[in-house]
Amino acid sequence: MFGSMTGSPFANHAATDNNTPYRMSSTNDWKYEMRREPQEIIPKLWLGPFQASTNLAKMQALGLTHVLCVRDRRETSMINPRFPTNFIYMTLEISDSIDQNLISIFPQCRDFIDNALNSGGTVLVHCNGGIALSPAIVIGYLMFKCGWTSEYALLFVQSKRYCVSPSSFSTQLNEYEPIIFAQRMMALQATTANTGNGGGVGGSYSGNKNKRGLATDHQNPLNEEGEVDYERKYPQQPPGGAGGGGHAGMDTS
């Protein structure tokens, strides 16, 4: 599922979530050297390499106010905030490894990005090359905020920045799907209990037959009763089943 994409499946491919009118871009014009520049993923959220955080004039031209710097622990002496008096920084040390616990740090990343966007700011999320670490953070953010599957979020980000390939984190991003779904269902149940009707969360649900936990252009992960159909959507195992789970006890609020 994860890795560099071949061909151009992105043109005229719109998100299906009612609250996310974001559209994929065509990659026909992508050039290798563009990986050295940041790309705008959704309005005011940019993704790129460390090089994009080293030119003050260009950063100011983009209107950046916040920078989320993601670096490997071995890169602490090389990748650092360059302009701490000009921008608000958040720095994370993350290993580009399948052993890195990624899901547990999504909430703090999400809060940083949300605080910036909600205050009218513009955010750059970067790592060294802008290929794996920082894209994984952005993909996780979009999954939660837009209700997208990991597959769709990856395709969307790759349509903006074609070189993205967070393969080390594919398993965790896939596991993040049912976590988000469970949180949305809990919120739905709380809303239903408080209102006494079948109202949904953020317009994403409308009656049993049309409930959607995660938006995708491929298939609805729910059956007619509004429950996750693991045979159809998650063939590997449901969370907590044999071989499943993997990240129990993580803070994913």
PDB file of C-alpha atoms in Angstrom:
ATOM      1  CA  MET A   1       0.000   0.000   0.000  1.00  0.00           C
ATOM      2  CA  PHE A   2       2.760   2.409   0.919  1.00  0.00           C
ATOM      3  CA  GLY A   3       5.600   3.573  -1.282  1.00  0.00           C
ATOM      4  CA  SER A   4       6.205   5.767  -4.296  1.00  0.00           C
ATOM      5  CA  MET A   5       3.293   5.738  -6.685  1.00  0.00           C
ATOM      6  CA  THR A   6       3.549   4.966 -10.375  1.00  0.00           C
ATOM      7  CA  GLY A   7       1.338   6.617 -12.945  1.00  0.00           C
ATOM      8  CA  SER A   8      -0.953   9.549 -12.131  1.00  0.00           C
ATOM      9  CA  PRO A   9      -4.134   8.332 -10.419  1.00  0.00           C
ATOM     10  CA  PHE A  10      -4.763  11.678  -8.756  1.00  0.00           C
ATOM     11  CA  ALA A  11      -6.416  13.933 -11.355  1.00  0.00           C
ATOM     12  CA  ASN A  12     -10.055  14.804 -10.640  1.00  0.00           C
ATOM     13  CA  HIS A  13     -10.001  12.597  -7.551  1.00  0.00           C
ATOM     14  CA  ALA A  14     -11.952  14.380  -4.820  1.00  0.00           C
ATOM     15  CA  ALA A  15     -12.217  13.580  -1.126  1.00  0.00           C
ATOM     16  CA  THR A  16     -15.560  12.144  -0.117  1.00  0.00           C
ATOM     17  CA  ASP A  17     -15.820  13.508   3.422  1.00  0.00           C
ATOM     18  CA  ASN A  18     -18.586  16.111   3.641  1.00  0.00           C
ATOM     19  CA  ASN A  19     -16.483  18.480   5.704  1.00  0.00           C
ATOM     20  CA  THR A  20     -13.250  18.283   3.706  1.00  0.00           C
ATOM     21  CA  PRO A  21     -13.528  19.897   0.267  1.00  0.00           C
ATOM     22  CA  TYR A  22      -9.902  19.122  -0.563  1.00  0.00           C
ATOM     23  CA  ARG A  23      -9.013  17.857  -4.000  1.00  0.00           C
ATOM     24  CA  MET A  24      -6.040  15.792  -5.087  1.00  0.00           C
ATOM     25  CA  SER A  25      -3.584  17.280  -7.559  1.00  0.00           C
ATOM     26  CA  SER A  26      -2.160  15.839 -10.746  1.00  0.00           C
ATOM     27  CA  THR A  27       1.471  14.729 -10.532  1.00  0.00           C
ATOM     28  CA  ASN A  28       2.119  15.101 -14.256  1.00  0.00           C
ATOM     29  CA  ASP A  29       4.237  18.199 -13.692  1.00  0.00           C
ATOM     30  CA  TRP A  30       6.284  16.789 -10.814  1.00  0.00           C
ATOM     31  CA  LYS A  31      10.048  17.140 -11.234  1.00  0.00           C
ATOM     32  CA  TYR A  32      12.772  15.555  -9.132  1.00  0.00           C
ATOM     33  CA  GLU A  33      14.140  18.888  -7.929  1.00  0.00           C
ATOM     34  CA  MET A  34      10.744  19.820  -6.476  1.00  0.00           C
ATOM     35  CA  ARG A  35      11.481  17.563  -3.519  1.00  0.00           C
ATOM     36  CA  ARG A  36      13.850  20.279  -2.280  1.00  0.00           C
ATOM     37  CA  GLU A  37      10.930  22.707  -1.924  1.00  0.00           C
ATOM     38  CA  PRO A  38       7.876  22.538   0.353  1.00  0.00           C
ATOM     39  CA  GLN A  39       4.407  21.822  -0.994  1.00  0.00           C
ATOM     40  CA  GLU A  40       1.089  23.024   0.397  1.00  0.00           C
ATOM     41  CA  ILE A  41      -0.924  19.940   1.358  1.00  0.00           C
ATOM     42  CA  ILE A  42      -4.086  21.697   2.493  1.00  0.00           C
ATOM     43  CA  PRO A  43      -4.493  25.456   2.892  1.00  0.00           C
ATOM     44  CA  LYS A  44      -1.799  26.804   5.234  1.00  0.00           C
ATOM     45  CA  LEU A  45      -0.271  23.389   5.951  1.00  0.00           C
ATOM     46  CA  TRP A  46       3.041  22.877   4.150  1.00  0.00           C
ATOM     47  CA  LEU A  47       5.231  19.778   3.985  1.00  0.00           C
ATOM     48  CA  GLY A  48       8.861  19.673   2.929  1.00  0.00           C
ATOM     49  CA  PRO A  49      12.509  18.911   3.692  1.00  0.00           C
ATOM     50  CA  PHE A  50      14.848  20.566   6.176  1.00  0.00           C
ATOM     51  CA  GLN A  51      16.137  22.772   3.377  1.00  0.00           C
ATOM     52  CA  ALA A  52      12.742  24.490   3.288  1.00  0.00           C
ATOM     53  CA  SER A  53      13.293  25.691   6.859  1.00  0.00           C
ATOM     54  CA  THR A  54      16.656  27.353   6.234  1.00  0.00           C
ATOM     55  CA  ASN A  55      15.696  30.284   3.993  1.00  0.00           C
ATOM     56  CA  LEU A  56      14.106  33.058   6.039  1.00  0.00           C
ATOM     57  CA  ALA A  57      12.987  35.117   3.055  1.00  0.00           C
ATOM     58  CA  LYS A  58      11.202  32.180   1.412  1.00  0.00           C
ATOM     59  CA  MET A  59       9.591  31.146   4.676  1.00  0.00           C
ATOM     60  CA  GLN A  60       8.264  34.637   5.224  1.00  0.00           C
ATOM     61  CA  ALA A  61       7.039  34.763   1.622  1.00  0.00           C
ATOM     62  CA  LEU A  62       4.928  31.669   2.345  1.00  0.00           C
ATOM     63  CA  GLY A  63       3.488  33.396   5.383  1.00  0.00           C
ATOM     64  CA  LEU A  64       4.805  30.759   7.773  1.00  0.00           C
ATOM     65  CA  THR A  65       4.248  31.339  11.467  1.00  0.00           C
ATOM     66  CA  HIS A  66       4.856  27.855  12.918  1.00  0.00           C
ATOM     67  CA  VAL A  67       7.376  25.107  12.182  1.00  0.00           C
ATOM     68  CA  LEU A  68       7.070  21.478  13.260  1.00  0.00           C
ATOM     69  CA  CYS A  69      10.606  20.109  13.038  1.00  0.00           C
ATOM     70  CA  VAL A  70      10.821  16.310  12.962  1.00  0.00           C
ATOM     71  CA  ARG A  71      14.275  14.783  13.142  1.00  0.00           C
ATOM     72  CA  ASP A  72      15.923  11.461  13.742  1.00  0.00           C
ATOM     73  CA  ARG A  73      17.784  11.224  17.035  1.00  0.00           C
ATOM     74  CA  ARG A  74      21.030  10.986  15.073  1.00  0.00           C
ATOM     75  CA  GLU A  75      20.344  14.344  13.424  1.00  0.00           C
ATOM     76  CA  THR A  76      20.100  16.552  16.512  1.00  0.00           C
ATOM     77  CA  SER A  77      23.393  18.298  15.808  1.00  0.00           C
ATOM     78  CA  MET A  78      22.424  19.103  12.209  1.00  0.00           C
ATOM     79  CA  ILE A  79      18.675  19.766  12.143  1.00  0.00           C
ATOM     80  CA  ASN A  80      17.678  22.534  14.513  1.00  0.00           C
ATOM     81  CA  PRO A  81      15.333  25.540  14.551  1.00  0.00           C
ATOM     82  CA  ARG A  82      17.118  28.216  12.529  1.00  0.00           C
ATOM     83  CA  PHE A  83      14.950  31.240  13.275  1.00  0.00           C
ATOM     84  CA  PRO A  84      13.496  30.899  16.797  1.00  0.00           C
ATOM     85  CA  THR A  85      12.761  34.623  17.040  1.00  0.00           C
ATOM     86  CA  ASN A  86      10.751  34.618  13.805  1.00  0.00           C
ATOM     87  CA  PHE A  87       8.649  31.454  14.112  1.00  0.00           C
ATOM     88  CA  ILE A  88       7.030  29.269  16.752  1.00  0.00           C
ATOM     89  CA  TYR A  89       8.749  25.879  16.766  1.00  0.00           C
ATOM     90  CA  MET A  90       7.967  22.406  17.962  1.00  0.00           C
ATOM     91  CA  THR A  91      10.814  19.899  17.684  1.00  0.00           C
ATOM     92  CA  LEU A  92      10.342  16.127  17.821  1.00  0.00           C
ATOM     93  CA  GLU A  93      12.921  13.358  17.764  1.00  0.00           C
ATOM     94  CA  ILE A  94      11.578  10.354  15.874  1.00  0.00           C
ATOM     95  CA  SER A  95      13.433   7.343  14.520  1.00  0.00           C
ATOM     96  CA  ASP A  96      12.683   6.311  10.946  1.00  0.00           C
ATOM     97  CA  SER A  97      12.110   2.758  12.113  1.00  0.00           C
ATOM     98  CA  ILE A  98       9.246   0.300  12.430  1.00  0.00           C
ATOM     99  CA  ASP A  99      10.023   0.228  16.170  1.00  0.00           C
ATOM    100  CA  GLN A 100       9.233   3.926  16.580  1.00  0.00           C
ATOM    101  CA  ASN A 101       6.023   4.528  18.520  1.00  0.00           C
ATOM    102  CA  LEU A 102       4.302   6.996  16.207  1.00  0.00           C
ATOM    103  CA  ILE A 103       0.641   6.843  17.207  1.00  0.00           C
ATOM    104  CA  SER A 104       1.320   8.082  20.732  1.00  0.00           C
ATOM    105  CA  ILE A 105       2.799  11.369  19.483  1.00  0.00           C
ATOM    106  CA  PHE A 106      -0.007  12.171  17.034  1.00  0.00           C
ATOM    107  CA  PRO A 107      -2.059  14.107  19.640  1.00  0.00           C
ATOM    108  CA  GLN A 108       0.687  16.632  20.422  1.00  0.00           C
ATOM    109  CA  CYS A 109       1.415  17.116  16.724  1.00  0.00           C
ATOM    110  CA  ARG A 110      -2.268  17.579  16.017  1.00  0.00           C
ATOM    111  CA  ASP A 111      -2.586  20.136  18.810  1.00  0.00           C
ATOM    112  CA  PHE A 112       0.391  22.119  17.517  1.00  0.00           C
ATOM    113  CA  ILE A 113      -0.970  22.220  13.964  1.00  0.00           C
ATOM    114  CA  ASP A 114      -4.521  22.990  15.077  1.00  0.00           C
ATOM    115  CA  ASN A 115      -3.417  25.793  17.387  1.00  0.00           C
ATOM    116  CA  ALA A 116      -1.491  27.362  14.523  1.00  0.00           C
ATOM    117  CA  LEU A 117      -4.278  27.061  11.956  1.00  0.00           C
ATOM    118  CA  ASN A 118      -7.016  28.123  14.359  1.00  0.00           C
ATOM    119  CA  SER A 119      -5.078  31.286  15.193  1.00  0.00           C
ATOM    120  CA  GLY A 120      -4.740  32.184  11.523  1.00  0.00           C
ATOM    121  CA  GLY A 121      -1.182  30.883  11.211  1.00  0.00           C
ATOM    122  CA  THR A 122       0.582  28.835   8.561  1.00  0.00           C
ATOM    123  CA  VAL A 123       2.563  25.689   9.398  1.00  0.00           C
ATOM    124  CA  LEU A 124       5.573  23.987   7.846  1.00  0.00           C
ATOM    125  CA  VAL A 125       6.085  20.348   8.835  1.00  0.00           C
ATOM    126  CA  HIS A 126       9.528  19.124   7.841  1.00  0.00           C
ATOM    127  CA  CYS A 127      12.113  16.440   8.485  1.00  0.00           C
ATOM    128  CA  ASN A 128      15.496  15.942   6.825  1.00  0.00           C
ATOM    129  CA  GLY A 129      14.325  14.906   3.371  1.00  0.00           C
ATOM    130  CA  GLY A 130      10.575  15.345   3.655  1.00  0.00           C
ATOM    131  CA  ILE A 131      10.128  11.750   2.514  1.00  0.00           C
ATOM    132  CA  ALA A 132       9.099   9.653   5.528  1.00  0.00           C
ATOM    133  CA  LEU A 133       9.091  11.186   9.014  1.00  0.00           C
ATOM    134  CA  SER A 134       7.256  14.460   8.457  1.00  0.00           C
ATOM    135  CA  PRO A 135       4.879  12.975   5.852  1.00  0.00           C
ATOM    136  CA  ALA A 136       3.836  10.319   8.383  1.00  0.00           C
ATOM    137  CA  ILE A 137       2.876  13.094  10.809  1.00  0.00           C
ATOM    138  CA  VAL A 138       0.874  14.932   8.153  1.00  0.00           C
ATOM    139  CA  ILE A 139      -0.856  11.726   7.024  1.00  0.00           C
ATOM    140  CA  GLY A 140      -1.851  10.958  10.615  1.00  0.00           C
ATOM    141  CA  TYR A 141      -3.152  14.497  11.014  1.00  0.00           C
ATOM    142  CA  LEU A 142      -5.306  14.259   7.893  1.00  0.00           C
ATOM    143  CA  MET A 143      -6.629  10.844   8.893  1.00  0.00           C
ATOM    144  CA  PHE A 144      -7.892  12.221  12.182  1.00  0.00           C
ATOM    145  CA  LYS A 145      -9.117  15.618  11.024  1.00  0.00           C
ATOM    146  CA  CYS A 146     -10.687  14.530   7.731  1.00  0.00           C
ATOM    147  CA  GLY A 147     -11.765  11.004   8.611  1.00  0.00           C
ATOM    148  CA  TRP A 148      -9.663   9.502   5.818  1.00  0.00           C
ATOM    149  CA  THR A 149      -8.209   6.020   5.622  1.00  0.00           C
ATOM    150  CA  SER A 150      -4.428   5.674   5.674  1.00  0.00           C
ATOM    151  CA  GLU A 151      -4.524   4.683   2.017  1.00  0.00           C
ATOM    152  CA  TYR A 152      -6.500   7.728   0.952  1.00  0.00           C
ATOM    153  CA  ALA A 153      -4.451  10.122   3.115  1.00  0.00           C
ATOM    154  CA  LEU A 154      -1.234   8.754   1.591  1.00  0.00           C
ATOM    155  CA  LEU A 155      -2.572   9.162  -1.942  1.00  0.00           C
ATOM    156  CA  PHE A 156      -3.694  12.683  -1.158  1.00  0.00           C
ATOM    157  CA  VAL A 157      -0.324  13.730   0.280  1.00  0.00           C
ATOM    158  CA  GLN A 158       1.534  12.074  -2.591  1.00  0.00           C
ATOM    159  CA  SER A 159      -0.619  14.000  -5.042  1.00  0.00           C
ATOM    160  CA  LYS A 160       0.856  17.170  -3.554  1.00  0.00           C
ATOM    161  CA  ARG A 161       4.366  15.894  -2.814  1.00  0.00           C
ATOM    162  CA  TYR A 162       5.016  12.942  -5.090  1.00  0.00           C
ATOM    163  CA  CYS A 163       8.233  11.758  -3.412  1.00  0.00           C
ATOM    164  CA  VAL A 164       6.543  10.882  -0.106  1.00  0.00           C
ATOM    165  CA  SER A 165       7.132   7.280   1.037  1.00  0.00           C
ATOM    166  CA  PRO A 166       6.590   6.650   4.794  1.00  0.00           C
ATOM    167  CA  SER A 167       6.991   2.891   4.428  1.00  0.00           C
ATOM    168  CA  SER A 168       8.455   2.395   7.924  1.00  0.00           C
ATOM    169  CA  PHE A 169       5.184   3.583   9.430  1.00  0.00           C
ATOM    170  CA  SER A 170       2.685   1.845   7.146  1.00  0.00           C
ATOM    171  CA  THR A 171       1.602  -0.671   9.781  1.00  0.00           C
ATOM    172  CA  GLN A 172       1.029   1.964  12.447  1.00  0.00           C
ATOM    173  CA  LEU A 173      -0.884   4.230  10.079  1.00  0.00           C
ATOM    174  CA  ASN A 174      -3.088   1.287   9.133  1.00  0.00           C
ATOM    175  CA  GLU A 175      -3.626   0.531  12.827  1.00  0.00           C
ATOM    176  CA  TYR A 176      -4.569   4.164  13.405  1.00  0.00           C
ATOM    177  CA  GLU A 177      -7.711   3.699  11.272  1.00  0.00           C
ATOM    178  CA  PRO A 178      -9.715   1.587  13.771  1.00  0.00           C
ATOM    179  CA  ILE A 179      -8.487   3.808  16.621  1.00  0.00           C
ATOM    180  CA  ILE A 180      -9.941   6.873  14.917  1.00  0.00           C
ATOM    181  CA  PHE A 181     -13.080   4.952  14.056  1.00  0.00           C
ATOM    182  CA  ALA A 182     -13.571   3.876  17.673  1.00  0.00           C
ATOM    183  CA  GLN A 183     -13.116   7.453  18.870  1.00  0.00           C
ATOM    184  CA  ARG A 184     -15.685   8.691  16.358  1.00  0.00           C
ATOM    185  CA  MET A 185     -18.165   6.015  17.349  1.00  0.00           C
ATOM    186  CA  MET A 186     -17.719   6.902  21.024  1.00  0.00           C
ATOM    187  CA  ALA A 187     -18.332  10.558  20.190  1.00  0.00           C
ATOM    188  CA  LEU A 188     -21.400   9.569  18.172  1.00  0.00           C
ATOM    189  CA  GLN A 189     -22.774   7.510  21.040  1.00  0.00           C
ATOM    190  CA  ALA A 190     -22.181  10.375  23.469  1.00  0.00           C
ATOM    191  CA  THR A 191     -23.915  12.816  21.123  1.00  0.00           C
ATOM    192  CA  THR A 192     -26.842  10.457  20.625  1.00  0.00           C
ATOM    193  CA  ALA A 193     -27.177   9.938  24.370  1.00  0.00           C
ATOM    194  CA  ASN A 194     -27.119  13.690  25.009  1.00  0.00           C
ATOM    195  CA  THR A 195     -29.556  14.656  22.255  1.00  0.00           C
ATOM    196  CA  GLY A 196     -31.806  11.614  22.262  1.00  0.00           C
ATOM    197  CA  ASN A 197     -31.663  11.265  18.490  1.00  0.00           C
ATOM    198  CA  GLY A 198     -29.460   9.789  15.784  1.00  0.00           C
ATOM    199  CA  GLY A 199     -27.524  12.956  15.012  1.00  0.00           C
ATOM    200  CA  GLY A 200     -23.985  12.386  13.827  1.00  0.00           C
ATOM    201  CA  VAL A 201     -20.573  13.813  14.520  1.00  0.00           C
ATOM    202  CA  GLY A 202     -19.578  16.650  12.249  1.00  0.00           C
ATOM    203  CA  GLY A 203     -22.127  15.617   9.634  1.00  0.00           C
ATOM    204  CA  SER A 204     -20.279  12.367   8.961  1.00  0.00           C
ATOM    205  CA  TYR A 205     -23.175  10.149  10.008  1.00  0.00           C
ATOM    206  CA  SER A 206     -26.806  10.155   8.902  1.00  0.00           C
ATOM    207  CA  GLY A 207     -28.737   7.077   9.981  1.00  0.00           C
ATOM    208  CA  ASN A 208     -27.639   3.469  10.305  1.00  0.00           C
ATOM    209  CA  LYS A 209     -27.299   2.672   6.615  1.00  0.00           C
ATOM    210  CA  ASN A 210     -25.181   5.710   5.752  1.00  0.00           C
ATOM    211  CA  LYS A 211     -22.838   5.923   8.714  1.00  0.00           C
ATOM    212  CA  ARG A 212     -19.220   6.559   7.767  1.00  0.00           C
ATOM    213  CA  GLY A 213     -16.304   6.264  10.136  1.00  0.00           C
ATOM    214  CA  LEU A 214     -13.502   6.893   7.644  1.00  0.00           C
ATOM    215  CA  ALA A 215     -13.929   8.486   4.236  1.00  0.00           C
ATOM    216  CA  THR A 216     -12.578   6.572   1.269  1.00  0.00           C
ATOM    217  CA  ASP A 217     -13.166   6.466  -2.451  1.00  0.00           C
ATOM    218  CA  HIS A 218     -13.012   2.679  -2.406  1.00  0.00           C
ATOM    219  CA  GLN A 219     -15.532   1.263   0.031  1.00  0.00           C
ATOM    220  CA  ASN A 220     -17.380   1.987   3.233  1.00  0.00           C
ATOM    221  CA  PRO A 221     -15.715   0.156   6.156  1.00  0.00           C
ATOM    222  CA  LEU A 222     -19.099  -0.275   7.848  1.00  0.00           C
ATOM    223  CA  ASN A 223     -21.808  -2.831   7.270  1.00  0.00           C
ATOM    224  CA  GLU A 224     -25.514  -2.057   7.139  1.00  0.00           C
ATOM    225  CA  GLU A 225     -25.718  -2.041  10.941  1.00  0.00           C
ATOM    226  CA  GLY A 226     -23.034   0.637  11.218  1.00  0.00           C
ATOM    227  CA  GLU A 227     -20.385  -1.774  12.486  1.00  0.00           C
ATOM    228  CA  VAL A 228     -16.874  -2.304  11.167  1.00  0.00           C
ATOM    229  CA  ASP A 229     -16.832  -5.124   8.630  1.00  0.00           C
ATOM    230  CA  TYR A 230     -13.362  -6.524   9.307  1.00  0.00           C
ATOM    231  CA  GLU A 231     -13.673  -9.178   6.624  1.00  0.00           C
ATOM    232  CA  ARG A 232     -14.143  -6.433   4.054  1.00  0.00           C
ATOM    233  CA  LYS A 233     -12.011  -3.562   5.344  1.00  0.00           C
ATOM    234  CA  TYR A 234      -9.507  -4.988   7.826  1.00  0.00           C
ATOM    235  CA  PRO A 235      -8.713  -8.536   6.657  1.00  0.00           C
ATOM    236  CA  GLN A 236      -5.583  -8.788   8.834  1.00  0.00           C
ATOM    237  CA  GLN A 237      -7.362  -8.943  12.265  1.00  0.00           C
ATOM    238  CA  PRO A 238      -9.547  -6.563  14.279  1.00  0.00           C
ATOM    239  CA  PRO A 239      -7.857  -4.661  17.146  1.00  0.00           C
ATOM    240  CA  GLY A 240      -7.337  -6.947  20.081  1.00  0.00           C
ATOM    241  CA  GLY A 241      -7.597 -10.087  17.960  1.00  0.00           C
ATOM    242  CA  ALA A 242      -4.867 -12.590  17.267  1.00  0.00           C
ATOM    243  CA  GLY A 243      -1.841 -10.745  16.024  1.00  0.00           C
ATOM    244  CA  GLY A 244      -3.664  -7.408  16.284  1.00  0.00           C
ATOM    245  CA  GLY A 245      -3.355  -4.501  18.659  1.00  0.00           C
ATOM    246  CA  GLY A 246       0.347  -3.839  18.694  1.00  0.00           C
ATOM    247  CA  HIS A 247       0.086  -0.448  20.379  1.00  0.00           C
ATOM    248  CA  ALA A 248      -2.248  -0.970  23.289  1.00  0.00           C
ATOM    249  CA  GLY A 249      -2.199   1.666  25.978  1.00  0.00           C
ATOM    250  CA  MET A 250      -1.096   4.503  23.725  1.00  0.00           C
ATOM    251  CA  ASP A 251      -2.402   8.024  24.297  1.00  0.00           C
ATOM    252  CA  THR A 252      -4.423   8.665  21.155  1.00  0.00           C
ATOM    253  CA  SER A 253      -6.888  11.192  22.520  1.00  0.00           C
TER     254      SER A 253
END
